[in-house]
XYZ file of C-alpha atoms in Angstrom:
510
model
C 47.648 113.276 -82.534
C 44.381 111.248 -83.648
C 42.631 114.250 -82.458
C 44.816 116.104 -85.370
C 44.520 113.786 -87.967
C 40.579 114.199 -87.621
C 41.012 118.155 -88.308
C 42.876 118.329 -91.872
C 41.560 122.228 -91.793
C 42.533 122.810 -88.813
C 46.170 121.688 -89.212
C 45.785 123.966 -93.329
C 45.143 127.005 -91.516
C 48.285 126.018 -88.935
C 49.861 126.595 -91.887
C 48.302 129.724 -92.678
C 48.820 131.218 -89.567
C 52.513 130.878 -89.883
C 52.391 131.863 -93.289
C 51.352 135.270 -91.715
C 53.960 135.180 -88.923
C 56.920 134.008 -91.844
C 55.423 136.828 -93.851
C 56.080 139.826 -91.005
C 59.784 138.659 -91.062
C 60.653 138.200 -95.026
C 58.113 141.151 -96.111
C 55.969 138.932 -97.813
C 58.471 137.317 -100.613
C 58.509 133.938 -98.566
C 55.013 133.595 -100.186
C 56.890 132.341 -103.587
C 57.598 128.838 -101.425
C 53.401 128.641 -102.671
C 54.585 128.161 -106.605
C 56.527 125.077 -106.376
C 54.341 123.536 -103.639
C 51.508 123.967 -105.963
C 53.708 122.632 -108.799
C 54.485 119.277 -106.175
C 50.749 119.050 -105.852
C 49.615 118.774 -109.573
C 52.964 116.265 -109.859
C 52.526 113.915 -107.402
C 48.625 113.655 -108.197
C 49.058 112.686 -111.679
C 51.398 109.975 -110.222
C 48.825 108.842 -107.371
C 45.836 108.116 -110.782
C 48.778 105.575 -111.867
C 49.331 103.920 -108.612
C 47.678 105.222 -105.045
C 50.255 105.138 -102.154
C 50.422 106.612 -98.916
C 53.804 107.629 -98.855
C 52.586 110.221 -102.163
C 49.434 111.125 -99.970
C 51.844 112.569 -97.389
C 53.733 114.276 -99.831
C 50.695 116.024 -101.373
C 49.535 117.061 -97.888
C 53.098 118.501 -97.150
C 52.613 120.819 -100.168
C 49.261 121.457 -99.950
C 50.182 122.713 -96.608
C 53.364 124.743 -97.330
C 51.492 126.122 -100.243
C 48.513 127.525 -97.239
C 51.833 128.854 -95.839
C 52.818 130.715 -98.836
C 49.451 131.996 -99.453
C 49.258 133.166 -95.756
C 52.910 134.972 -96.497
C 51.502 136.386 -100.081
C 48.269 137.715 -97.713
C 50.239 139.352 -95.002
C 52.598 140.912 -97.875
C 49.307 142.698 -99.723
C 47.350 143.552 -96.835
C 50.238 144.571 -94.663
C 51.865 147.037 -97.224
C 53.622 149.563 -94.902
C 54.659 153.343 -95.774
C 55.823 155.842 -93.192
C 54.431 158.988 -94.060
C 57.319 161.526 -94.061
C 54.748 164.433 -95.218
C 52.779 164.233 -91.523
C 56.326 164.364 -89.683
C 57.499 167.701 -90.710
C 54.358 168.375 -88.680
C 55.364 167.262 -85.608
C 55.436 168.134 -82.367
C 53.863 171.800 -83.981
C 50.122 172.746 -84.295
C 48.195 172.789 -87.388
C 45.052 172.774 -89.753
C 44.203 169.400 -91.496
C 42.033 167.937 -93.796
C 40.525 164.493 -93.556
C 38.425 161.374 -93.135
C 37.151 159.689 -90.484
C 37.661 156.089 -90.796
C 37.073 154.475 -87.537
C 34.228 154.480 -84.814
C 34.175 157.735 -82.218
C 34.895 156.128 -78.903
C 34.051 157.758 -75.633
C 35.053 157.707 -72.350
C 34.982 160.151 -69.293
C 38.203 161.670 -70.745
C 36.273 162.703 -74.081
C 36.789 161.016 -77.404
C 39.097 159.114 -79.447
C 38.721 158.249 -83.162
C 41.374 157.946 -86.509
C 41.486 160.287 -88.923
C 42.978 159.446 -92.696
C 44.716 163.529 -93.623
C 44.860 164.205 -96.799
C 45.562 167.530 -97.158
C 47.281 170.124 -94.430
C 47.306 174.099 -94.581
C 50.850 176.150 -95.463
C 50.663 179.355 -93.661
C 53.645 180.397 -95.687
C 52.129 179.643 -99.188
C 48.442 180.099 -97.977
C 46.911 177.225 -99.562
C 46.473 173.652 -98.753
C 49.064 171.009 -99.554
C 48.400 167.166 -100.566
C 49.701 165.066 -97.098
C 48.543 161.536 -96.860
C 48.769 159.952 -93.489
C 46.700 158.897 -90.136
C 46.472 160.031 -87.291
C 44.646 159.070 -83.654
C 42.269 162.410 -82.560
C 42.028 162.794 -79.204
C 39.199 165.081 -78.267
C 39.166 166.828 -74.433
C 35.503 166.674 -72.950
C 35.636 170.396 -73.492
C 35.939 170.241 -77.055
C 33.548 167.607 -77.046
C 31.564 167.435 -80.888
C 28.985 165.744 -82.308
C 31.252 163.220 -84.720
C 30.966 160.286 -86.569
C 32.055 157.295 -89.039
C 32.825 158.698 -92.038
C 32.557 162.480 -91.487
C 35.207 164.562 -93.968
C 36.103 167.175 -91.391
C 38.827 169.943 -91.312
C 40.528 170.865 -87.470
C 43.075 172.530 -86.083
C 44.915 170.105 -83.720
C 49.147 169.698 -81.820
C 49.975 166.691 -83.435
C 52.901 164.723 -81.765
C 54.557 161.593 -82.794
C 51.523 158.380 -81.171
C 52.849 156.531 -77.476
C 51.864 154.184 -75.485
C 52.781 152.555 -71.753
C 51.552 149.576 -74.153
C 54.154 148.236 -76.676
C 52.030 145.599 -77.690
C 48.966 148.220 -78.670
C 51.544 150.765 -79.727
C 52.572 148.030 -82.324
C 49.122 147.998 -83.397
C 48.913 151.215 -84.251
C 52.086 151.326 -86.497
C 50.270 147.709 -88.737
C 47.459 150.107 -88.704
C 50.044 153.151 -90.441
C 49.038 155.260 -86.983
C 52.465 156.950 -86.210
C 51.335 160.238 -84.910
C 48.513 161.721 -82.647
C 46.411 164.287 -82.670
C 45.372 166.431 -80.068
C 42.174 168.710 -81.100
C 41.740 172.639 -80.785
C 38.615 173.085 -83.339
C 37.069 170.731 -85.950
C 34.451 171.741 -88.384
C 32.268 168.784 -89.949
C 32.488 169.144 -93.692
C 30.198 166.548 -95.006
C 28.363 163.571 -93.467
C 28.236 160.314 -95.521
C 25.302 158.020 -94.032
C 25.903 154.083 -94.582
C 24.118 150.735 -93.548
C 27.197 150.053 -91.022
C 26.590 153.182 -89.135
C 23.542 151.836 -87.749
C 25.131 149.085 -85.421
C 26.891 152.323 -83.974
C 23.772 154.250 -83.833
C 21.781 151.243 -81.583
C 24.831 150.806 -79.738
C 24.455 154.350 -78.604
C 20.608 154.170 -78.120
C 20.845 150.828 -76.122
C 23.462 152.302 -73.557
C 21.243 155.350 -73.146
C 17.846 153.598 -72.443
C 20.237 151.503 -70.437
C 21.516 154.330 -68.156
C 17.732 155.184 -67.489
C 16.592 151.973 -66.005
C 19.726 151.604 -64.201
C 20.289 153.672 -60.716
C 23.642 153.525 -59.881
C 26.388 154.577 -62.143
C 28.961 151.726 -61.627
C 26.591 149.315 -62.488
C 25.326 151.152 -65.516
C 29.099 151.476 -66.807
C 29.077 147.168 -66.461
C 26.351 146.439 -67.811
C 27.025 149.000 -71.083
C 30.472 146.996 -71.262
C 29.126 143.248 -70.702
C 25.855 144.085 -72.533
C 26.586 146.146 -75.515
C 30.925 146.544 -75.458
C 30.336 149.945 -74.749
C 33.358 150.827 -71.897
C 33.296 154.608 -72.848
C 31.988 155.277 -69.429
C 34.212 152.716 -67.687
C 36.277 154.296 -65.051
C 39.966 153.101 -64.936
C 39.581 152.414 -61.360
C 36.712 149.522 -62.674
C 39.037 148.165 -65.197
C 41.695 148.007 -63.135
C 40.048 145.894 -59.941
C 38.291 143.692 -62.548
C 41.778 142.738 -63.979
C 43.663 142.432 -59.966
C 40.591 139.215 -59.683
C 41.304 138.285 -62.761
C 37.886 139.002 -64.266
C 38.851 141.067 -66.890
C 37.653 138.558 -69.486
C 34.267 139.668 -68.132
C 34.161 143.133 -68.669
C 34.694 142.158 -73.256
C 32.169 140.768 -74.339
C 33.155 137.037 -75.366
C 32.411 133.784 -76.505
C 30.660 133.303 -73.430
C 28.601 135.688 -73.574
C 27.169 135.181 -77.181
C 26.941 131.052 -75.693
C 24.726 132.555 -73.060
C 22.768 134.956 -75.368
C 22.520 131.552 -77.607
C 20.759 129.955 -74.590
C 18.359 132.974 -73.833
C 17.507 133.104 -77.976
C 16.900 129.307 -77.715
C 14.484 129.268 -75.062
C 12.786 132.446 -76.147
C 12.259 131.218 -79.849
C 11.262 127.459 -78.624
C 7.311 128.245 -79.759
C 8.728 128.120 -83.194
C 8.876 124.471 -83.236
C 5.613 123.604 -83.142
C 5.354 124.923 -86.511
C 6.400 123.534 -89.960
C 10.241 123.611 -90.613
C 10.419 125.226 -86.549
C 13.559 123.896 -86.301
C 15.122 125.582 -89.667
C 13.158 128.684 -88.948
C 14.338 129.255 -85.153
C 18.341 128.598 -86.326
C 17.691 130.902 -88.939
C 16.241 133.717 -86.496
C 19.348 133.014 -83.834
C 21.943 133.402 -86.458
C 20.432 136.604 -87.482
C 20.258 137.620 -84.447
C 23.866 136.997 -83.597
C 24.650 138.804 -86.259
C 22.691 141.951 -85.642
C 24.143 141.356 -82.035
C 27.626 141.066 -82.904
C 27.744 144.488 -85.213
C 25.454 146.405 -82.418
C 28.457 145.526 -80.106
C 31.768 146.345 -82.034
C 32.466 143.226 -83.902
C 35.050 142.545 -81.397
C 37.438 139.186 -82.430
C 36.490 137.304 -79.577
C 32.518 137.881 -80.761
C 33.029 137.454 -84.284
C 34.458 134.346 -83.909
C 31.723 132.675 -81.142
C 29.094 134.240 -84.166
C 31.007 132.152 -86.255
C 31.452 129.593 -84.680
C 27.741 128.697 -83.921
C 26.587 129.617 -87.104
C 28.943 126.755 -88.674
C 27.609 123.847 -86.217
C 23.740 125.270 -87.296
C 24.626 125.302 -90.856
C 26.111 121.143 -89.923
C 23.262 120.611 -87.864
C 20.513 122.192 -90.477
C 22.349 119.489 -93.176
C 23.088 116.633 -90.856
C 26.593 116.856 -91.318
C 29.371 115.422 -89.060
C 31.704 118.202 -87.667
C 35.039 118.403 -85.646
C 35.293 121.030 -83.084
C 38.969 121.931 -83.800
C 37.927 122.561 -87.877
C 34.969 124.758 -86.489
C 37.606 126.915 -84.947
C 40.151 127.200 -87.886
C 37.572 128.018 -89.866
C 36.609 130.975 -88.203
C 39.977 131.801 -87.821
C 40.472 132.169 -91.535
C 37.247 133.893 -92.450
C 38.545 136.873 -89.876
C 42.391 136.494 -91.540
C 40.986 136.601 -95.172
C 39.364 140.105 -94.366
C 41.925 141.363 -92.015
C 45.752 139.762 -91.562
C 47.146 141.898 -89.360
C 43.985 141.120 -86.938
C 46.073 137.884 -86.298
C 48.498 140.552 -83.955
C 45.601 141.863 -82.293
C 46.430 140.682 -78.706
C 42.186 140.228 -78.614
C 42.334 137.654 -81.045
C 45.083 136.043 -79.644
C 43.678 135.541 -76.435
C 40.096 134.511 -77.493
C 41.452 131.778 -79.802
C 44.250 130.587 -77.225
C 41.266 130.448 -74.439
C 38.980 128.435 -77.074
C 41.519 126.426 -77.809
C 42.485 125.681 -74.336
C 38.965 124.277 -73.638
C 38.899 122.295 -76.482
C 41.904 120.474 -76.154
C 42.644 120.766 -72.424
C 39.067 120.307 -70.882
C 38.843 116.695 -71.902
C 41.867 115.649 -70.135
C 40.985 117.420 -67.209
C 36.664 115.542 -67.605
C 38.671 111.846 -67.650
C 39.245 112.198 -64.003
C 36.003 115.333 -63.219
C 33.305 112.760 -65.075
C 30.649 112.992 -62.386
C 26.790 113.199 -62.611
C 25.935 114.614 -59.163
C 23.946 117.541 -59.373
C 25.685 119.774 -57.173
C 29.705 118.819 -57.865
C 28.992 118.523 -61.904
C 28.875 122.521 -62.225
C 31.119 123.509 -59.495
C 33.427 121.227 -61.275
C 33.102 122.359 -64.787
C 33.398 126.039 -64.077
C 36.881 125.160 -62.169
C 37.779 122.822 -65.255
C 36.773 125.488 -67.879
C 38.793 128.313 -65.878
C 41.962 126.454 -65.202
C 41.827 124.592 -69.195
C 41.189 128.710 -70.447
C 43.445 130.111 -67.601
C 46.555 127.741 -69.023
C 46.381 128.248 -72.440
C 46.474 132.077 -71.813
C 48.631 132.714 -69.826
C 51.544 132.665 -71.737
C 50.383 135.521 -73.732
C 48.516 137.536 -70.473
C 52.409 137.339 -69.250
C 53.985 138.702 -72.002
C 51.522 141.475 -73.196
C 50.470 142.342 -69.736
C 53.956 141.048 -66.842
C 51.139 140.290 -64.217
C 48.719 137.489 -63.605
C 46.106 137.472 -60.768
C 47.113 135.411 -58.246
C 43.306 134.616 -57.116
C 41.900 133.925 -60.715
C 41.100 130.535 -60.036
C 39.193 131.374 -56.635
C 37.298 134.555 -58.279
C 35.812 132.684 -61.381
C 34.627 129.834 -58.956
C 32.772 132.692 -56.976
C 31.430 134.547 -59.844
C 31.059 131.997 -62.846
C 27.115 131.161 -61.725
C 26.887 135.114 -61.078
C 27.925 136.016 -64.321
C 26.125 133.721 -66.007
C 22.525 134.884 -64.593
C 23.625 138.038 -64.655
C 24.113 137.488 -68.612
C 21.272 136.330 -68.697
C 19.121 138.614 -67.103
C 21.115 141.431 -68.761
C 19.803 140.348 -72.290
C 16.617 140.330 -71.700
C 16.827 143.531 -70.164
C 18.531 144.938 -73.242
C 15.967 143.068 -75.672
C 12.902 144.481 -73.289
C 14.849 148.292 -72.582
C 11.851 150.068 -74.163
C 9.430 147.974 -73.060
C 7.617 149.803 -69.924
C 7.659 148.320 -66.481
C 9.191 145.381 -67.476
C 12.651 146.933 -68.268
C 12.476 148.205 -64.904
C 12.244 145.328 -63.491
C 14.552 143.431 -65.516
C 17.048 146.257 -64.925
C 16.811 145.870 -61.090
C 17.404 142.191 -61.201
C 20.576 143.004 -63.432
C 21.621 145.846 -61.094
C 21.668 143.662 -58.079
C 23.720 140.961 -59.547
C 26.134 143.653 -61.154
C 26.465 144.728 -57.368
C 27.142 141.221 -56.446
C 29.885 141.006 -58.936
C 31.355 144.215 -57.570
C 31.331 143.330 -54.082
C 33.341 139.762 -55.051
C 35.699 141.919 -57.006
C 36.646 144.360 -54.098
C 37.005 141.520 -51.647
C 38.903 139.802 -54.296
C 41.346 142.752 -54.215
C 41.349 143.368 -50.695
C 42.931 140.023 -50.234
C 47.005 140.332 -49.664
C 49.103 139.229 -52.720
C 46.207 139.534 -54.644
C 48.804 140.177 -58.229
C 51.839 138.648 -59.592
C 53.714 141.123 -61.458
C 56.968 140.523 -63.382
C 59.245 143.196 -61.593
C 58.754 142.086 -58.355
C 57.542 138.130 -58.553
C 57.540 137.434 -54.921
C 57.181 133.391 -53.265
C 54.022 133.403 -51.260
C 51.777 134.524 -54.535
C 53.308 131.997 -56.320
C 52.502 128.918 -53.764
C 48.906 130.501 -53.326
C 48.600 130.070 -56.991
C 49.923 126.657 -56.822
C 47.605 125.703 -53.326
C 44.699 126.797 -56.066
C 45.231 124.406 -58.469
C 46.172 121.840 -56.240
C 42.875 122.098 -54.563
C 41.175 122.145 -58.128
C 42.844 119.142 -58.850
C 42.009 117.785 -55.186
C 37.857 118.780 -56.340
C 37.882 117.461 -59.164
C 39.666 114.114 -58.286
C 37.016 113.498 -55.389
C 34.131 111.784 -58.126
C 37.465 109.592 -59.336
C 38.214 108.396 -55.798
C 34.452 108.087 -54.925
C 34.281 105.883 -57.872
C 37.188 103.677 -57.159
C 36.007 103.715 -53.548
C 32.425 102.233 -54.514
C 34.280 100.234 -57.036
C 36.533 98.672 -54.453
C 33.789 97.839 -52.368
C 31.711 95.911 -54.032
């Protein structure tokens, strides 16, 4: 609880958050409980300039918090404004000729391309004109019918639209926040006009990168991994990847994440050090990181786990540019609510979820678990920190890896011990060879170094599924996965007790 008290925004956006949440289930209207908390607030601080008491300074802070949760409510209600388009279902399940927008990146993958499409307009083959339909609608596009699309292209094509699925009910309820109740299957598109803008660009590099990438690269597995951990790029992922990367329990690994941008933080750090030799280095360098980041973060999808780790450092530079004091918990709500502001419904996105549950997890379950790791021996001080971080992260999500998913590797604990160093070179390596990729020579040689670790990591992963038991699911949870599970953490425990008993040992002696 002291830790609490210490994070006043952390426990306002609390509120926020279930603002949001209240918000889903009352449509919004649960936001009026804002009006007469703000009305408490202006009352009971006119009485506190007459006489100061702590009983009215909890008062105020209930109502400044219920009034968060009525602005988080009043958020949810404007942004989350729902309308099921009637004028796209008389199309369903029938082919036809649309008019539109597209409004969100062109993915690719090895089973062609997948982008949304805002339809205003469709063509009556009884009245021979075009009729106003508002709607959107996921385009799939067959590698056959491949075409040169992007962001923001007003296009007309003739596609079998049917009403959208998915084996996923949590994504599938994504796509109805998003208004996405049908899909689109394409026959022909036609680009009508092509609107260039800044934002395209990220897209545009993204592209580049993962090209120059797939020339220094030799084997294609390894390209496909380092395009994904690099650059977020899992168009040419194969399924079979995917799915042996989430059996270890490694799937984290695959998005790029907050540890990846910590890593990339490290690599800009040591590459920029020079810079403090001259005047206002320091300023300068933190400056050129969080640029950096930036650049890094729209080049690679702006996914919520990266936006908030961008965040995130470039609020302890901004405190450590004005030698300010900061608490880790306010860092986090704070970059929670800069990503709500723009986006509410991003707080369903089971990406977001997980990133902030795992963040969370370290922050509040890691130093627990460090009052009985503590140790300053060289070789059991990062063995024991990667099996602290993975079982503090591992906790916290697996509540929501459980519900979203029904299965949970049953070796995640043993695979991040074997791979945690591995990825973390490998990161490393990986940037450079994306920073260097059109440098000559020396991306070649950077990509080689990469390649071998990426082969490293895949031959963990397959012996990681070649083990027996090697995934809990929820149909069929079966004993002996469950006590290997448990024999994990109890030897995690059992590691990270032995500097504790070593210490008491010593201790005892003397």
């Amino acid at each position: 609880m002291k830790t609490l008290s210490r994070a006043p925004i952390f426990l306002l956006v609390i509120f926020f958050i279930l603002g949001i949440f209240w918000g889903k289930q009352t449509s919004g209207w649960s936001g009026l409980v804002g009006l007469p908390a703000l009305m408490g607030i202006i009352r009971v601080s006119k009485k506190e300039k007459k006489s100061f008491s702590f009983t009215l300074e909890r008062i105020r802070t209930l109502f400044i918090g219920l009034l968060f949760l009525g602005l988080g409510s009043i958020l949810f209600m404007v942004s989350e404004h729902r309308t099921v388009w009637p004028d796209l279902e008389k199309y369903n399940c029938q082919e036809s000729v649309f008019a539109g927008s597209i409004i969100s990146p062109v993915k690719q993958n090895q089973y062609g391309q997948r982008t949304t499409v805002k339809i205003f307009a469709c063509w009556d083959n009884e009245s021979c004109q075009w009729s106003t339909t508002n709607g959107k609608v996921q385009l799939f596009i067959k590698p056959e019918n491949y075409q040169k699309i992007t962001w923001k292209d007003s296009v007309v094509f003739r596609a079998w639209l049917t009403t959208a699925y998915s084996s996923s009910l949590g994504y599938l309820d994504y796509l109805n926040r998003q208004e996405i109740f049908h899909s689109a299957y394409l026959k022909e598109i036609e680009v009508l006009s092509r609107e260039q803008r800044l934002m395209d660009y990220p897209r545009f590099w993204q592209e580049n990168l993962s090209d120059q990438l797939a020339k220094i690269f030799t084997d294609s597995s390894a390209v496909s991994i380092a395009q994904a951990m690099l650059l977020g790029d899992k168009g040419q992922m194969e399924k079979e990847i995917k799915a042996q990367f989430a059996v270890a329990g490694l799937s984290h690994i695959l998005a790029i994440s907050g540890l990846h941008v910590g890593i990339i933080f490290g690599v800009l750090t040591f590459l920029l050090s020079p810079i403090h030799f001259v005047k206002n280095g320091f300023r300068v360098k933190a400056l050129l990181i969080l640029v950096s980041l930036i650049v890094y973060m729209l080049i690679t999808g702006a996914s919520p786990a990266v936006v908030r780790a961008v965040i995130m450092l470039g609020i302890v530079l901004l405190f450590k540019l004005t030698y300010q004091r900061f608490h880790i918990l306010n860092v986090i709500a704070i970059s929670a609510f800069v990503q709500l502001i723009f986006d509410s419904a991003i707080l369903f996105q089971i990406g977001f979820q997980l990133s902030y549950s795992a963040v969370l997890g370290i922050v509040l379950i890691l130093p627990l678990i460090d009052t009985i790791s503590h140790t300053q021996n060289l070789v059991l001080k990062p063995l024991i920190s990667w099996v602290s971080v993975t079982l503090a992260a591992s906790l916290a999500t697996f509540p929501l890896v459980w519900m979203y998913f029904g299965q949970f590797p049953t070796y995640f604990v043993l695979s991040n011990i074997l791979t945690s160093f591995l990825v973390t070179v490998l990161v490393f390596f990986g940037f450079l060879a994306v920073i260097f990729a059109y440098v000559p020579l020396l991306n070649k040689v950077l990509g080689m170094i990469t390649e071998f670790l990426i082969q490293g990591l895949i031959f963990v992963v397959e012996q990681i599924n070649e083990l027996p038991y090697a995934l809990i699911e929820a149909g069929e949870v079966k004993t002996i996965p469950i006590l290997i599970v448990i024999l994990q953490i109890v030897f995690a425990f059992i590691l990270m007790l032995i500097p504790w008993i070593f210490k008491k040992k010593i201790s005892g002696e003397t």
